[in-house]
Coordinates of C-alpha atoms in Angstrom, one line a residue:
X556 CA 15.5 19.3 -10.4
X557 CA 18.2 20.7 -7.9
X558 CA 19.8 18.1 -5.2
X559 CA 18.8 18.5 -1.8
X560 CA 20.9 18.5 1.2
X561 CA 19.2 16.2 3.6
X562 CA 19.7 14.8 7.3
X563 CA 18.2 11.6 7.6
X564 CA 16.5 10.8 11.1
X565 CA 16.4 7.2 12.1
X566 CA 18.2 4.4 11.1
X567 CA 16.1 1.7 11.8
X568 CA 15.1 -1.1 9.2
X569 CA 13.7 1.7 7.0
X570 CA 16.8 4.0 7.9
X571 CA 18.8 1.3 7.1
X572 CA 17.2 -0.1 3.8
X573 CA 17.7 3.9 2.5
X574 CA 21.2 4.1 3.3
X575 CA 21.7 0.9 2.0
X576 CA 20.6 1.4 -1.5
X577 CA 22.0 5.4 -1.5
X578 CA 24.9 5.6 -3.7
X579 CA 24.0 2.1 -5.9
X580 CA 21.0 4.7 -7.6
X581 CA 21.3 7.8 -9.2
X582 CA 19.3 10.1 -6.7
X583 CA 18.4 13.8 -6.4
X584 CA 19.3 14.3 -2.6
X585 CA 22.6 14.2 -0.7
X586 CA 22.8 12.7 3.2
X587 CA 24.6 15.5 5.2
X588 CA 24.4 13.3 8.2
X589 CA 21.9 10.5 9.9
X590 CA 20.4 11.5 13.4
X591 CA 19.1 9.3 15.9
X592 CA 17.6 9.4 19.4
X593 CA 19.4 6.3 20.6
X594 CA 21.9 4.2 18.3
X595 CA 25.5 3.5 19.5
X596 CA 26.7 4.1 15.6
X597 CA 29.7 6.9 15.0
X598 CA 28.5 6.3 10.7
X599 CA 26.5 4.2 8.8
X600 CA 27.1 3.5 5.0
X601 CA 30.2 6.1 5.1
X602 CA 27.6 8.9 6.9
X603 CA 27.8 10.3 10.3
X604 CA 25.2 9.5 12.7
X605 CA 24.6 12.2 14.7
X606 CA 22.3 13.5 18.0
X607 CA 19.3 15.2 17.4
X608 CA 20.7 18.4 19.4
X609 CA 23.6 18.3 16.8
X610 CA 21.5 19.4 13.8
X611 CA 21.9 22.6 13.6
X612 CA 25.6 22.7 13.0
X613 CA 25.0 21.0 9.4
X614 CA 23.4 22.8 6.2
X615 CA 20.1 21.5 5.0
X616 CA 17.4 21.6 3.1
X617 CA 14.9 19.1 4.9
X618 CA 14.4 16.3 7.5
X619 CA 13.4 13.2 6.4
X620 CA 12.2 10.9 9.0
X621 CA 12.7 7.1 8.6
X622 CA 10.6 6.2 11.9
X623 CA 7.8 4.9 13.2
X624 CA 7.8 7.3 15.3
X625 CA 7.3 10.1 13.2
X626 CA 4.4 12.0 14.8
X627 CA 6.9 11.9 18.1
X628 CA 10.0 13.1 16.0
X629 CA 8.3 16.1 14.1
X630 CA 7.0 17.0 17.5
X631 CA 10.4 16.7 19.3
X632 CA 12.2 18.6 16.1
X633 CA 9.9 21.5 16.2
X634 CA 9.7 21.9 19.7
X635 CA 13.2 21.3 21.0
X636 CA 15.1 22.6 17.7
X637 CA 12.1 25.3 16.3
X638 CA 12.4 23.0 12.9
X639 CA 9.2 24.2 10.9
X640 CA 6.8 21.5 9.9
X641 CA 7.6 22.4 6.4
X642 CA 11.2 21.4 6.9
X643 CA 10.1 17.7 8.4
X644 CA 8.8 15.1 5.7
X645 CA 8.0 11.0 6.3
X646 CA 10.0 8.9 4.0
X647 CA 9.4 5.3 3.4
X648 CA 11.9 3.5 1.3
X649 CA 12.1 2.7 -2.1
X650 CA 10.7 6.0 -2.6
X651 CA 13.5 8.3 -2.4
X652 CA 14.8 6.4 -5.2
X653 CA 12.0 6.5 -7.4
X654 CA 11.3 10.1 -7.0
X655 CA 14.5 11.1 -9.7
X656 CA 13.0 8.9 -12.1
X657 CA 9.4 10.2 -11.9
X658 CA 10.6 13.8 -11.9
X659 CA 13.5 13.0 -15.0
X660 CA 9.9 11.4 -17.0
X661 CA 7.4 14.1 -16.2
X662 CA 9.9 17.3 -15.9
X663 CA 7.7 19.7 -18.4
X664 CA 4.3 18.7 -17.0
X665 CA 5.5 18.9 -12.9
X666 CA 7.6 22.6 -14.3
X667 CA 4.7 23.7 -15.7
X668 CA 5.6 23.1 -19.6
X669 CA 3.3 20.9 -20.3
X670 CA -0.1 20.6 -20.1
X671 CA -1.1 17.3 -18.5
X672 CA -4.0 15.0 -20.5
X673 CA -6.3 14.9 -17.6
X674 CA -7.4 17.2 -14.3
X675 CA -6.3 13.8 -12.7
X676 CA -2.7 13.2 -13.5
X677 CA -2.5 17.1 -12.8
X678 CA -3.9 16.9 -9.1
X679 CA -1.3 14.6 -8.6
X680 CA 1.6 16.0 -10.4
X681 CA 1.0 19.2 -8.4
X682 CA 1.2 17.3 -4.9
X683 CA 4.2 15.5 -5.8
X684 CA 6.1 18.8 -6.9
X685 CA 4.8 19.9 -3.7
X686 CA 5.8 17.2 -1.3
X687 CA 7.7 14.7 -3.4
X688 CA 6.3 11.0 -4.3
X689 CA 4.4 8.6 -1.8
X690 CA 2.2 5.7 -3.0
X691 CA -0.9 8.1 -2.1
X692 CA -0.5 11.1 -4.1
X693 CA -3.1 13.2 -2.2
X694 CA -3.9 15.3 0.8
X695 CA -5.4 12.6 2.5
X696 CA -2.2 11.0 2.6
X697 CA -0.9 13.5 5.1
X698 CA -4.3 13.7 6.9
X699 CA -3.9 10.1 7.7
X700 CA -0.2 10.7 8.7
X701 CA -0.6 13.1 11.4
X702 CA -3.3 11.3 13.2
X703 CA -2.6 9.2 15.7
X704 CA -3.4 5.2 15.2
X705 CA -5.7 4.1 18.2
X706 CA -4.3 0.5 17.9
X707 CA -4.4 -1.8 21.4
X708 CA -3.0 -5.6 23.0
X709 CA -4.9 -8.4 23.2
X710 CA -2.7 -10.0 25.8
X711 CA -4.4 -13.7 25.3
X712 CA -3.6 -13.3 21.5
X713 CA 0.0 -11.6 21.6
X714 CA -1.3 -9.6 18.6
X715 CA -2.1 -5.8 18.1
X716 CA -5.3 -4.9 16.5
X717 CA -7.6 -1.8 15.5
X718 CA -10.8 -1.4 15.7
X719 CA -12.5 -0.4 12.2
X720 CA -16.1 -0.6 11.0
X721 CA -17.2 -1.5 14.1
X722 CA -14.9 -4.7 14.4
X723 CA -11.3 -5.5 15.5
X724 CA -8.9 -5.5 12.8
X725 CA -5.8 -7.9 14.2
X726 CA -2.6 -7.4 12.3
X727 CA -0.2 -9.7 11.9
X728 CA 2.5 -10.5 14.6
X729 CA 5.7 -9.2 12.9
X730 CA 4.2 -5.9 14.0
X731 CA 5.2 -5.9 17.7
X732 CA 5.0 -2.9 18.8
X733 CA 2.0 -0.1 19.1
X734 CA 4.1 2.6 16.7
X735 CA 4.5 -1.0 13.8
X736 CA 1.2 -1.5 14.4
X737 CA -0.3 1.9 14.3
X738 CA 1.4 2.6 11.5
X739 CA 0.1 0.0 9.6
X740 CA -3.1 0.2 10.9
X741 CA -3.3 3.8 9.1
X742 CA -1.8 2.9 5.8
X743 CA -4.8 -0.1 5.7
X744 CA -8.4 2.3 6.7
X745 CA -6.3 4.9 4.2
X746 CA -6.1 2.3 1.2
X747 CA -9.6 2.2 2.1
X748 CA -10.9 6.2 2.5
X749 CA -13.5 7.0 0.2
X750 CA -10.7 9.5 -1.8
X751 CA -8.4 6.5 -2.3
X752 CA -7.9 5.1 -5.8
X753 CA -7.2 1.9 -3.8
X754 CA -10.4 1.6 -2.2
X755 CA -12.6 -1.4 -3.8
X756 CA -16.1 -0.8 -2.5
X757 CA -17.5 1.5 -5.1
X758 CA -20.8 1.8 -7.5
X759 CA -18.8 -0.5 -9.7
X760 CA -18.3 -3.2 -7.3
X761 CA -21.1 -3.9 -5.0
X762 CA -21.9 -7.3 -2.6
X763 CA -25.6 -8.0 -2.5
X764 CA -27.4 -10.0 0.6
X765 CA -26.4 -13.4 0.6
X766 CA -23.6 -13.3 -2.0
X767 CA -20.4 -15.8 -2.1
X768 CA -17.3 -14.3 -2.6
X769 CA -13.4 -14.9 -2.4
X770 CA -10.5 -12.5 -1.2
X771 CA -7.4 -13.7 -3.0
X772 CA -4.5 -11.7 -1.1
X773 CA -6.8 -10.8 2.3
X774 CA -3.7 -9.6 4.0
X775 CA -5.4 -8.0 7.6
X776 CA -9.3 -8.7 5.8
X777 CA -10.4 -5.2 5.7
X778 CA -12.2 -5.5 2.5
X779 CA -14.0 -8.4 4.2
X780 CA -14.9 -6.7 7.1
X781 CA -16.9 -4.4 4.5
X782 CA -19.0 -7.1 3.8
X783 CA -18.6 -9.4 6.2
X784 CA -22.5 -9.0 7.1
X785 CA -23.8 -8.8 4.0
X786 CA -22.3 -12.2 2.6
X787 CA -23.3 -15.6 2.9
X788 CA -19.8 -17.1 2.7
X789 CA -16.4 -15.3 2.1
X790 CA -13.3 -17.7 1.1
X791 CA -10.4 -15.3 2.6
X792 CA -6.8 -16.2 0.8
X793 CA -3.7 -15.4 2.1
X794 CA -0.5 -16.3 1.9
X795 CA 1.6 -15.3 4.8
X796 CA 0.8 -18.0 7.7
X797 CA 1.2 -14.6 10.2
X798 CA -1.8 -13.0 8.3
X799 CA -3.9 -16.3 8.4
X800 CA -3.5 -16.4 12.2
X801 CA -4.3 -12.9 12.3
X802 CA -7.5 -13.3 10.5
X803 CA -8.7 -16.3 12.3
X804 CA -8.9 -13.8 15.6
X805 CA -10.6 -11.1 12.9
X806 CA -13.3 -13.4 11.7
X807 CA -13.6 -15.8 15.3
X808 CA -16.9 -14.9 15.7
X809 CA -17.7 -15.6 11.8
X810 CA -16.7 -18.9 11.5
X811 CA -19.8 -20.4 10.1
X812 CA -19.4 -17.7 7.1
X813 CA -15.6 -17.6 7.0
X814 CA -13.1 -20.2 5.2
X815 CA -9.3 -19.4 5.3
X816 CA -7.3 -21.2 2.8
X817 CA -3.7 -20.5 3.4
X818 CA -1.7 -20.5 -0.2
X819 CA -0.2 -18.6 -3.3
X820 CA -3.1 -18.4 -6.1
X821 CA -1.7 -18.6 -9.9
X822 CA -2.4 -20.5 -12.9
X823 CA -1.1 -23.7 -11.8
X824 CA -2.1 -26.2 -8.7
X825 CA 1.9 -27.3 -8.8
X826 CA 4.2 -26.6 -6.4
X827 CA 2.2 -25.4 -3.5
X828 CA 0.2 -23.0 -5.9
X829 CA -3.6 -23.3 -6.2
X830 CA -5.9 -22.1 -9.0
X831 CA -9.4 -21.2 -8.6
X832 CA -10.6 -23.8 -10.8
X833 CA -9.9 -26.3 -8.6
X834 CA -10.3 -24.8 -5.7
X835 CA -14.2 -24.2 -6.3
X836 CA -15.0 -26.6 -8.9
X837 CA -18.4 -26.0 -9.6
X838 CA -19.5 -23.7 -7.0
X839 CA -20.8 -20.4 -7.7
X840 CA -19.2 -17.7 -6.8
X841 CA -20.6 -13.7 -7.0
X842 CA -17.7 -11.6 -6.4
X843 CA -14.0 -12.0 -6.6
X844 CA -11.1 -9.2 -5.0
X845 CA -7.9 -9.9 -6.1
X846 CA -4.5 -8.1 -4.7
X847 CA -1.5 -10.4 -4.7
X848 CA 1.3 -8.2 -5.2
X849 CA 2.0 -8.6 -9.5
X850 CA 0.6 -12.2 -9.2
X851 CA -3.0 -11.1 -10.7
X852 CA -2.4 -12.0 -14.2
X853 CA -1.7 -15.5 -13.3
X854 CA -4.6 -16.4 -10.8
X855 CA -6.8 -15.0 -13.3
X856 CA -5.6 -17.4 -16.1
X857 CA -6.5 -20.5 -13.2
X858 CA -9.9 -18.7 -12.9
X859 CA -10.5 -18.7 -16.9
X860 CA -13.3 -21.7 -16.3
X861 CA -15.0 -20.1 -12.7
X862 CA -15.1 -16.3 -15.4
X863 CA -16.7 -18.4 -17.9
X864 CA -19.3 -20.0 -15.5
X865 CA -20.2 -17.6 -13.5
X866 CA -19.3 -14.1 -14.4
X867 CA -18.7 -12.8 -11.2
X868 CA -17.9 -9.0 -10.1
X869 CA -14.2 -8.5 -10.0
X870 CA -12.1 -5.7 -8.1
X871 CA -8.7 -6.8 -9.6
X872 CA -5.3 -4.6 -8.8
X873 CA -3.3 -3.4 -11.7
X874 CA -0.3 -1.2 -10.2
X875 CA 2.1 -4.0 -9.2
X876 CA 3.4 -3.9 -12.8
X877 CA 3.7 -1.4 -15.6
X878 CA 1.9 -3.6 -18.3
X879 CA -0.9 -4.7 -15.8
X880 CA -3.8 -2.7 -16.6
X881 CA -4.0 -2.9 -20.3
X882 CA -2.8 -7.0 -20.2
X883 CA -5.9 -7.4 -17.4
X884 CA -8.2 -5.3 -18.6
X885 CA -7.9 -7.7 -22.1
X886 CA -8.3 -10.9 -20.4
X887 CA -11.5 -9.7 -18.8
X888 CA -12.9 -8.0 -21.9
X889 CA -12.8 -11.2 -23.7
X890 CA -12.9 -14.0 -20.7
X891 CA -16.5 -12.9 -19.7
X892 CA -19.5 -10.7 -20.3
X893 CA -17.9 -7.5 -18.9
X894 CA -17.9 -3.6 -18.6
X895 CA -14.5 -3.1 -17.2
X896 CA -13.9 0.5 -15.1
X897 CA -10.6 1.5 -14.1
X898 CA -10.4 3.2 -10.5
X899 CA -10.3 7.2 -10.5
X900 CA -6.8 9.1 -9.6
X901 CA -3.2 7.1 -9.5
X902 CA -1.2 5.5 -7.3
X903 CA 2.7 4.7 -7.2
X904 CA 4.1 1.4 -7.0
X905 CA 7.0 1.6 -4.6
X906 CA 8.9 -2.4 -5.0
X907 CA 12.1 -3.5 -5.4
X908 CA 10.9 -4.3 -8.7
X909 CA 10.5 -0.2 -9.6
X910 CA 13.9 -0.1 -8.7
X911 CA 15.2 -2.6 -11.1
X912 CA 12.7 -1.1 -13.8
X913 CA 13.2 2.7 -13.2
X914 CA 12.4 3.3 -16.4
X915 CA 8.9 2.0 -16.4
X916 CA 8.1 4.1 -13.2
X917 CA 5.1 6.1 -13.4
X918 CA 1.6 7.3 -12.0
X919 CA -0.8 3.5 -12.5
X920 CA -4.2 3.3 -12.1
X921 CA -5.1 1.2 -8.8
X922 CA -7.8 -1.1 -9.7
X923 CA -9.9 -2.9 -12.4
X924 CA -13.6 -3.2 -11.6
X925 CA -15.3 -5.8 -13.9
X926 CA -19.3 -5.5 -14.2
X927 CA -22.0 -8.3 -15.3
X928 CA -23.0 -6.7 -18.5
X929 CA -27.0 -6.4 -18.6
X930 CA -28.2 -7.8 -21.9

């Protein structure tokens, strides 16, 4: 593929977390210069930061915004410099760096040489030749981008929040301002769009009236919020004590349906892990979500007893790492009575971990749904 020449705009945390790692990777773009609305830098990482109203002395292919505040910046850039919308593009670090190494491992199928296997893997290969590599390799990932998040302040909580199937949504506190906040609040319903390969409520993984379930990995508790009416008790897991005060505002109202259990779920109950064996003993449990960021594989071996007993319905992740889907989808195969699904399309991890393991980069299917087999 050729290099681009590109001006980076922002240099934020995500700004700076690009710049950072530019030169330490072998990358497909060059940084003609950094521009910014208000920093006080002459250069950053060797580069010249520049004014906005100074980009049309420097050759370039495209603009590649690093904000939060991209809606505003496309805006400003095609209004006050007549940049075309074509020119302007989102970036989100690590993915700059990834793209080279997904382009260098399917170059005959995105040039047109090679057939891909499925109608799949060539919907996405022809968006990513088209607008380069994002997590969401669809349409619907630029839909979401251009809208605006209606996110508001709850001034007694300190804490931002979105309203989504008919509830608030709070999000955590390290997102302090409305642009954090909407931001986030898009990437979460979009995970969750009926065209994402993220999204977990599907014919293959249905809550009945009156189920108990468990969200290992809740995060902001939209998957709970799906259900939240239908269940008779929901065990919401979460690590990050930000996300557990976040959650407690979500679900105030459910309380007599809710439990939040702050911890890490894995195989063992040492060192401030927990495992589901012990956590629930001999309770029965209907339905399990799991998405803990490459952790599944163990809180699944501290489930083998809970599988055993009660077989529930399982929405498990599989993208965090390259060997995920086959090792998980063998555990469930032989741990209980299963018909195991993978999720339609792909996603792309985008971790420090794909950086350090460039060459296992590559399109993963989101999810594992894991069905009761009827007998």
């Amino acid at each position: 593929m050729d290099k681009k020449t590109i001006i980076l705009f922002g240099i934020g945390n995500n700004g700076k977390s690009i710049m950072d790692a530019y030169g330490k990777y072998d990358t497909f773009f060059e940084v003609a210069a950094i521009a910014d609305n208000q920093t006080k830098l002459d250069d950053y990482a060797g580069v010249k930061v520049i004014s906005p109203d100074q980009i049309g002395n420097y050759e370039y292919d495209e603009i590649w915004v690093a904000s939060v505040y991209y809606r505003e910046i496309k805006k400003q850039l095609m209004e006050q410099q007549q940049i075309p919308a074509s020119r302007i593009r989102y970036v989100e670090y690590p993915a700059p760096f990834l793209e080279k190494a997904f382009f260098d491992r399917y170059r005959e199928e995105l040039t047109g040489d090679k057939t891909c296997g499925s109608k799949e893997l060539q919907q996405v290969m022809q968006y990513v030749s088209d607008n380069g590599v994002r997590m969401y390799c669809y349409p619907f990932y630029d839909e979401y981008m251009e809208q605006e998040a209606p996110v508001c302040y709850d001034e007694k909580r300190k804490l931002y929040y979105g309203v989504c199937f008919g509830r608030r949504m709070y999000l955590s506190r390290k997102y302090d301002t409305p642009q954090k906040a909407g931001l986030y609040f898009q990437y979460a319903c979009m995970e969750q769009d009926e065209r994402s390969p993220h999204r977990y409520i599907t014919e293959h993984f249905q809550v009945k009236k009156g189920d108990v379930g468990i969200d290992i990995g809740a995060a902001e508790g939209i998957f709970a919020m799906q259900v939240i009416d239908e269940v008779e008790h929901m065990y919401l897991i979460e690590a990050d004590s930000d996300w557990c005060e976040a959650l407690e505002a979500t679900f105030c109202n459910d309380r007599d349906k809710v439990t939040i259990i702050q911890g890490y779920v894995s195989d063992t109950d040492r060192d401030g892990n927990l495992t589901l064996d012990t956590l629930f003993g001999e309770q029965k449990i209907d339905f399990i979500k799991m998405d803990i960021e490459g952790a599944e594989r163990k809180a699944l071996q501290g489930a083998r007893r809970l599988v055993e007993r009660c077989t529930p319905g399982m929405a498990v992740c599989t993208y965090h790492s390259a060997g995920d889907e086959g090792a998980i989808r063998a555990w469930l195969e032989t741990a209980g009575s299963y018909v195991v699904t993978n999720s339609p399309g792909y996603v792309v991890c985008q971790g420090e971990w794909e950086l350090e393991h460039l060459e296992d980069a590559g399109f993963r299917r989101a999810l594992l749904w894991a069905e009761r087999e009827i007998r």
